[in-house]
Short mmCIF file of C-alpha atoms in Angstrom, two decimals:
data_model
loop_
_atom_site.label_atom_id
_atom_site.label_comp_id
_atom_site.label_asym_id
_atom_site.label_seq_id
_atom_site.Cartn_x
_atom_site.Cartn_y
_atom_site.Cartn_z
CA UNK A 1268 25.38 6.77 -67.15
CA UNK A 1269 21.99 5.15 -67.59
CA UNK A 1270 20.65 8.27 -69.32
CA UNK A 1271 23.07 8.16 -71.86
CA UNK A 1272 22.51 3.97 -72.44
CA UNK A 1273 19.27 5.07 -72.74
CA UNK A 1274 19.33 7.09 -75.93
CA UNK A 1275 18.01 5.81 -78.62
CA UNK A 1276 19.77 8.01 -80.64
CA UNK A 1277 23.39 7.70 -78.87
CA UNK A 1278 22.94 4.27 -78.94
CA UNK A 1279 22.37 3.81 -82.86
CA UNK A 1280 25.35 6.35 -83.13
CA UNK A 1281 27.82 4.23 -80.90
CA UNK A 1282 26.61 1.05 -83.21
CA UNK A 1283 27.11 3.22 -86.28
CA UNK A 1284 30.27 4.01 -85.19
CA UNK A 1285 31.59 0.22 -84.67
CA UNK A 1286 29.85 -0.66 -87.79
CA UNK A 1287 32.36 1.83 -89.79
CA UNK A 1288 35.36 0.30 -88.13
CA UNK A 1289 34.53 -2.76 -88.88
CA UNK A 1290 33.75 -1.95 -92.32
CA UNK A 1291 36.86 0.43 -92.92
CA UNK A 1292 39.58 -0.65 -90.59
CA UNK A 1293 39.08 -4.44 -90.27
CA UNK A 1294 38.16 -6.96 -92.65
CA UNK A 1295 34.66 -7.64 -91.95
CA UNK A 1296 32.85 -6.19 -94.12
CA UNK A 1297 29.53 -8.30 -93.46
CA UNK A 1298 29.61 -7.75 -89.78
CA UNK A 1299 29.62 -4.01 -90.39
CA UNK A 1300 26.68 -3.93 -93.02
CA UNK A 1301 24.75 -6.74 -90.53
CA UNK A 1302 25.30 -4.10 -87.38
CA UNK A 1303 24.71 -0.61 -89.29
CA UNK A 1304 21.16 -2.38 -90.21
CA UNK A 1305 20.50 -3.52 -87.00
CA UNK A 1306 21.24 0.25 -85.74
CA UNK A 1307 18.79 1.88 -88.30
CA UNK A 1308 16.36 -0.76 -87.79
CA UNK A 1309 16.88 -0.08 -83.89
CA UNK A 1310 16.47 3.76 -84.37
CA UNK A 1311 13.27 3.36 -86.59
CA UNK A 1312 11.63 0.92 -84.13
CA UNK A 1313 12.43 3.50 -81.38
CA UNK A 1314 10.92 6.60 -83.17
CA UNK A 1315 7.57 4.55 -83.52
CA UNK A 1316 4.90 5.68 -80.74
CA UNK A 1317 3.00 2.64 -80.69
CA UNK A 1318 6.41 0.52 -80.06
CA UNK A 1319 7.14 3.34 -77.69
CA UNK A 1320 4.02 2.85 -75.49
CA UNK A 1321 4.38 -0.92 -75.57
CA UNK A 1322 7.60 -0.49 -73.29
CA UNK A 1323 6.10 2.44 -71.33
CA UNK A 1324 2.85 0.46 -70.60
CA UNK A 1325 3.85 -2.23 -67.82
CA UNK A 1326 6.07 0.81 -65.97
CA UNK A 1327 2.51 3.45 -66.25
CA UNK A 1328 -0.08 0.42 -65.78
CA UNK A 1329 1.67 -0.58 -62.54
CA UNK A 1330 0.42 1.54 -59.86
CA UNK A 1331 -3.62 3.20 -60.87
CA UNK A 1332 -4.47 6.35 -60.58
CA UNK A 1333 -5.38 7.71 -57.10
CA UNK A 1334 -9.05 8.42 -55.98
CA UNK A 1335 -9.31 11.27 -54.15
CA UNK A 1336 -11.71 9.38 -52.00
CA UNK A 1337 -9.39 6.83 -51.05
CA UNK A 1338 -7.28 9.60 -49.26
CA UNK A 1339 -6.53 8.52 -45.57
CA UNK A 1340 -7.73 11.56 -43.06
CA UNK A 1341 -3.95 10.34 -41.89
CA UNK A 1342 -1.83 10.95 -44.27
CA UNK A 1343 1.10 13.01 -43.33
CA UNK A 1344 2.01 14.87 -46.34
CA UNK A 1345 1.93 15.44 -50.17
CA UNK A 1346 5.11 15.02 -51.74
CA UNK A 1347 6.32 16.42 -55.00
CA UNK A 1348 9.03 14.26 -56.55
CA UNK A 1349 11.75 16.96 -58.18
CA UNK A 1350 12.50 17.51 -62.03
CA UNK A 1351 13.73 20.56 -62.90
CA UNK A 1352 13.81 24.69 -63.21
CA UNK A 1353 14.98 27.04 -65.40
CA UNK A 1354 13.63 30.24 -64.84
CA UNK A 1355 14.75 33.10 -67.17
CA UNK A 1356 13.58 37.03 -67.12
CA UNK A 1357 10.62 37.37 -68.52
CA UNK A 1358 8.83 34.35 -68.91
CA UNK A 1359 6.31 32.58 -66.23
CA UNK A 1360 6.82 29.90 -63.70
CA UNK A 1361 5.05 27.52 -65.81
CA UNK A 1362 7.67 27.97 -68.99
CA UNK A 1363 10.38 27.73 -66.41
CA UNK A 1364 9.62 24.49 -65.07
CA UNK A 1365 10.30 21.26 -67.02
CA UNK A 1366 7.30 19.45 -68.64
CA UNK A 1367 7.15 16.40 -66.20
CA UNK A 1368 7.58 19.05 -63.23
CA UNK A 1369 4.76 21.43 -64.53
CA UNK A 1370 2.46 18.54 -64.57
CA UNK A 1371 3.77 16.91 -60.87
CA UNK A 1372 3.22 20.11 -59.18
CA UNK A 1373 -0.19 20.94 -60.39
CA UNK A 1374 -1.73 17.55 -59.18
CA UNK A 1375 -0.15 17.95 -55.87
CA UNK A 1376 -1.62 21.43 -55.39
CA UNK A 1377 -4.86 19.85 -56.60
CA UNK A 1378 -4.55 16.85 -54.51
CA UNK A 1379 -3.98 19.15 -51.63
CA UNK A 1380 -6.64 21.27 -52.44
CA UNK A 1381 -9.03 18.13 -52.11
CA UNK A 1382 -7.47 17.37 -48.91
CA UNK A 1383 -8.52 20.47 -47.59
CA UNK A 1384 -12.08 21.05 -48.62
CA UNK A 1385 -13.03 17.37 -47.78
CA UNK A 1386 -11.07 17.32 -44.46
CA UNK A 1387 -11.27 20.79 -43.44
CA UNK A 1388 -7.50 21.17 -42.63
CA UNK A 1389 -4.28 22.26 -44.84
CA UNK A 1390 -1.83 19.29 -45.72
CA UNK A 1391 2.08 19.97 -45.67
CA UNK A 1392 2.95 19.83 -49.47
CA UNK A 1393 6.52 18.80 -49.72
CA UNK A 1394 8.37 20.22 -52.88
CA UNK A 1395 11.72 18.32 -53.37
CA UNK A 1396 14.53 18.65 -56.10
CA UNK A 1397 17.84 20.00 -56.06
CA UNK A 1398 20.05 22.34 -58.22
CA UNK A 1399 20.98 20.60 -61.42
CA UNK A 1400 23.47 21.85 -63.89
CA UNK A 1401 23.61 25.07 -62.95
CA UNK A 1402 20.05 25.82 -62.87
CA UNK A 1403 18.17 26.42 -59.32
CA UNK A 1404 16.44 23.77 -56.97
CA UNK A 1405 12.82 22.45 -58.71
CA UNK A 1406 11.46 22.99 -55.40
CA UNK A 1407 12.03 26.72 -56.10
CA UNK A 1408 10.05 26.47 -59.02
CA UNK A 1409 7.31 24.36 -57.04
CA UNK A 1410 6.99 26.61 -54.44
CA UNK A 1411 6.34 29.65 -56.55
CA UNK A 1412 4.05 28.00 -58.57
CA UNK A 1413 1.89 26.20 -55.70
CA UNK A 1414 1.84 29.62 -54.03
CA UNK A 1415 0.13 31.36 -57.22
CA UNK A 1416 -1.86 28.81 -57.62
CA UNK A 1417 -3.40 29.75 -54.00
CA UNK A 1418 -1.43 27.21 -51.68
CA UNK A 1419 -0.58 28.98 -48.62
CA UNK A 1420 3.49 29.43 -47.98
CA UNK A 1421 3.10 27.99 -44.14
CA UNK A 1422 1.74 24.45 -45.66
CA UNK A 1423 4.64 24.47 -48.38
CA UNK A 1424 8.24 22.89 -47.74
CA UNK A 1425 10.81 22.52 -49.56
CA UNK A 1426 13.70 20.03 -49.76
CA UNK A 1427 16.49 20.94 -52.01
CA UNK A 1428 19.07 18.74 -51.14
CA UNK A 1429 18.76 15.34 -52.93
CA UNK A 1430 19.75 15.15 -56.25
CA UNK A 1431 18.53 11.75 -57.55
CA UNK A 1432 15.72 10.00 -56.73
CA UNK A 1433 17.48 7.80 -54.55
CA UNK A 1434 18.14 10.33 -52.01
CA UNK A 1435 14.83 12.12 -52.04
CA UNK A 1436 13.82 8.50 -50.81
CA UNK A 1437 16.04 9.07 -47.76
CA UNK A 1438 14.82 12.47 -47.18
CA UNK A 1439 11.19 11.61 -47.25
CA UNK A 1440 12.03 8.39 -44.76
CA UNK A 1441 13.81 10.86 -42.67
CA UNK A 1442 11.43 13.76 -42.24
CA UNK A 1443 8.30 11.69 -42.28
CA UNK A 1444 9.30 8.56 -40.78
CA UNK A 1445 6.57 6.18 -41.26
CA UNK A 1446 3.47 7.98 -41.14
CA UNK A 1447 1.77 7.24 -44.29
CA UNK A 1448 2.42 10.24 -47.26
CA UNK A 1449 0.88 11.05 -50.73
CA UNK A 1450 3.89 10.37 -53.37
CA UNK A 1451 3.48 12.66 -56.67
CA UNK A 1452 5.46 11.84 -59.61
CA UNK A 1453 5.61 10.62 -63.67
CA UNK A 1454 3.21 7.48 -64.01
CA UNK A 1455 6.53 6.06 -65.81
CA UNK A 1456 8.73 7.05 -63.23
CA UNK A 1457 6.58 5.57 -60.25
CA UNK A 1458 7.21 2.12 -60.22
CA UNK A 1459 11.08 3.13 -59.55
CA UNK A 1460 10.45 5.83 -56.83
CA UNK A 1461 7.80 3.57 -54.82
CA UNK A 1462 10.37 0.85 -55.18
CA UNK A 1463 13.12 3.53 -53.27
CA UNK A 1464 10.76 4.73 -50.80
CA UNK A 1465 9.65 1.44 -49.61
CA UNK A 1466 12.91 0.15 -49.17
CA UNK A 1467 14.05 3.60 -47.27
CA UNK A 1468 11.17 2.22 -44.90
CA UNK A 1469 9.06 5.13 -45.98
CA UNK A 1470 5.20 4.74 -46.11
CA UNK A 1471 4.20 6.37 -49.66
CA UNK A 1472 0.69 6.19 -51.22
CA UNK A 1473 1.34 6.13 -55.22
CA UNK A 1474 -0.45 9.17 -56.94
CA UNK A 1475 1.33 9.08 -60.24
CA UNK A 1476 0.34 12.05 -62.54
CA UNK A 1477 1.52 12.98 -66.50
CA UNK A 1478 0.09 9.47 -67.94
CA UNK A 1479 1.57 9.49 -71.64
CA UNK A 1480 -0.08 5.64 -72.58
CA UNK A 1481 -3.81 6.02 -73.26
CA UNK A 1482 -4.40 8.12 -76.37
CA UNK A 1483 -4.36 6.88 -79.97
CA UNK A 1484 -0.86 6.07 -80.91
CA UNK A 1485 0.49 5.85 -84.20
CA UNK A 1486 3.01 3.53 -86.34
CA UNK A 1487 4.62 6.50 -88.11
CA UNK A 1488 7.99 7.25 -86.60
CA UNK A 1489 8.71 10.55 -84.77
CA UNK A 1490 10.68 12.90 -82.10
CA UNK A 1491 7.95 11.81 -79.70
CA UNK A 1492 8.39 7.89 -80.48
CA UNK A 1493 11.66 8.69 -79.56
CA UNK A 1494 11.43 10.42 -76.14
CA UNK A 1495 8.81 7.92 -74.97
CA UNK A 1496 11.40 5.34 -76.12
CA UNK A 1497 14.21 7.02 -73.49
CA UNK A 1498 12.01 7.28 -71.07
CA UNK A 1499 11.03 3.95 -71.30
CA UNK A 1500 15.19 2.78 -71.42
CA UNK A 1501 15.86 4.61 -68.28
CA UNK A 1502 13.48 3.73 -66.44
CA UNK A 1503 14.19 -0.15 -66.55
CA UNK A 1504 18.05 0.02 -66.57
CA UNK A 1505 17.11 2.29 -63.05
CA UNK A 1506 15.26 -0.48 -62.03
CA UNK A 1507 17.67 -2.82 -62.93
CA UNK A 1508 20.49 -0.79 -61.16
CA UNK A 1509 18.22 -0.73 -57.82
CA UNK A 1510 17.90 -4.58 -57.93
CA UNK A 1511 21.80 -4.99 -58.79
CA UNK A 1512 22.66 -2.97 -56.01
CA UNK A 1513 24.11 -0.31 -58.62
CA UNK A 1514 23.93 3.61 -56.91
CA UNK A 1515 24.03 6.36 -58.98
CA UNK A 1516 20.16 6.29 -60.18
CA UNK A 1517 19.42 9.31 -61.34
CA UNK A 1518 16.20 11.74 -60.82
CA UNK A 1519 13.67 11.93 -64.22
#
């Protein structure tokens, strides 16, 4: 439900839509031309990148980058947070794996590759996501990758059961208790899974990954404007779910 409130586009189209019956079926005709310009003025705004990274910033900005440095000898585990798979015949694991997914698991195979050439031991790295829609478990698609990429299968585990982010909170509390663990995920989508995992009584260490706030952004309205705009939507009506007590908050 939150994914679809947070279309830009579906929600200019339900607007659109109420602006036509006011216009057509009842007699107010100045509500419907005020509301159809608020929805294209709504859709334009959302389409513009630099408007787009203005919400994205404070959700990004809130937890820093990790320094490799600043990894505890401790720490339990690297986790992958899951996104999603679609592998078809023919093309590589890296087509087959979503964009946000591609990018998680290569910074948890490099963070564990740090791990092991500074400590001189093999981390567990924890690949999580679930089938969606028909498509296999991301932690599939993790796994295959992490292992081409040189990871060895005995220090990769998967956990394909939760299907939101929610419960891949109370998987993580579960299987690692409270022994401190390196969380991997969306810089955007962060702030939200730390937020779950702390209050599963899990012990994550924020290493957020796929940063899309930094570059030059632009005032000209486009497809990407758009996305970082959703991204953006769901992320705080998540948020705002968690502190309403609202279930049902879905996976990025």
């Amino acid at each position: 439900m939150a994914g679809a409130l947070a279309s830009p586009l579906l929600l200019a189209a339900l607007g659109s839509l109420c602006a036509l019956a006011l216009l057509v079926f009842l007699p107010r005709r100045r509500a419907g031309l005020i509301l159809l310009a608020l929805c294209a003025t709504f859709l334009y705004c959302a389409a513009i990148p630099a408007i787009a990274d203005r919400l994205l910033q404070p959700l990004e900005g809130f937890y820093p980058p990790l320094r490799e440095d600043s990894l505890p000898v401790d720490t339990a585990a690297i986790v992958v947070l899951g996104n999603g798979y679609a592998p078809r015949s023919g093309i590589p694991v890296t087509s087959a794996l979503f964009e946000d997914g591609l990018v998680r698991v290569v910074e948890g195979v490099r963070l564990a590759r740090y791990f092991s050439l500074h400590y001189g031991w093999n981390i567990d790295l924890i690949m999580s996501g679930s089938e969606d829609e028909g498509r296999p478990a991301s932690a599939l698609g993790y796994a295959k990758l992490a292992t081409q990429l040189g990871v060895s299968t005995d220090s990769i585990r998967m956990v394909t059961t939760p299907r939101d982010t929610s419960e891949e909170a109370n998987a993580m509390s579960g299987l690692l208790g409270t022994r401190p663990f390196v969380l991997v995920t969306s810089a955007y989508h962060m702030r939200r899974a730390m937020l779950l995992m702390q209050r599963a009584g899990a012990k994550p260490i924020a290493a957020p990954t796929g940063h899309w706030v930094g570059g030059p952004s632009t005032w000209r309205p486009g497809w990407q404007g758009l996305r970082s705009t959703e991204r953006a939507l769901r992320e705080y009506l998540a948020l705002l779910a968690i502190r309403l007590g609202v279930a049902g908050t879905h996976a990025s």
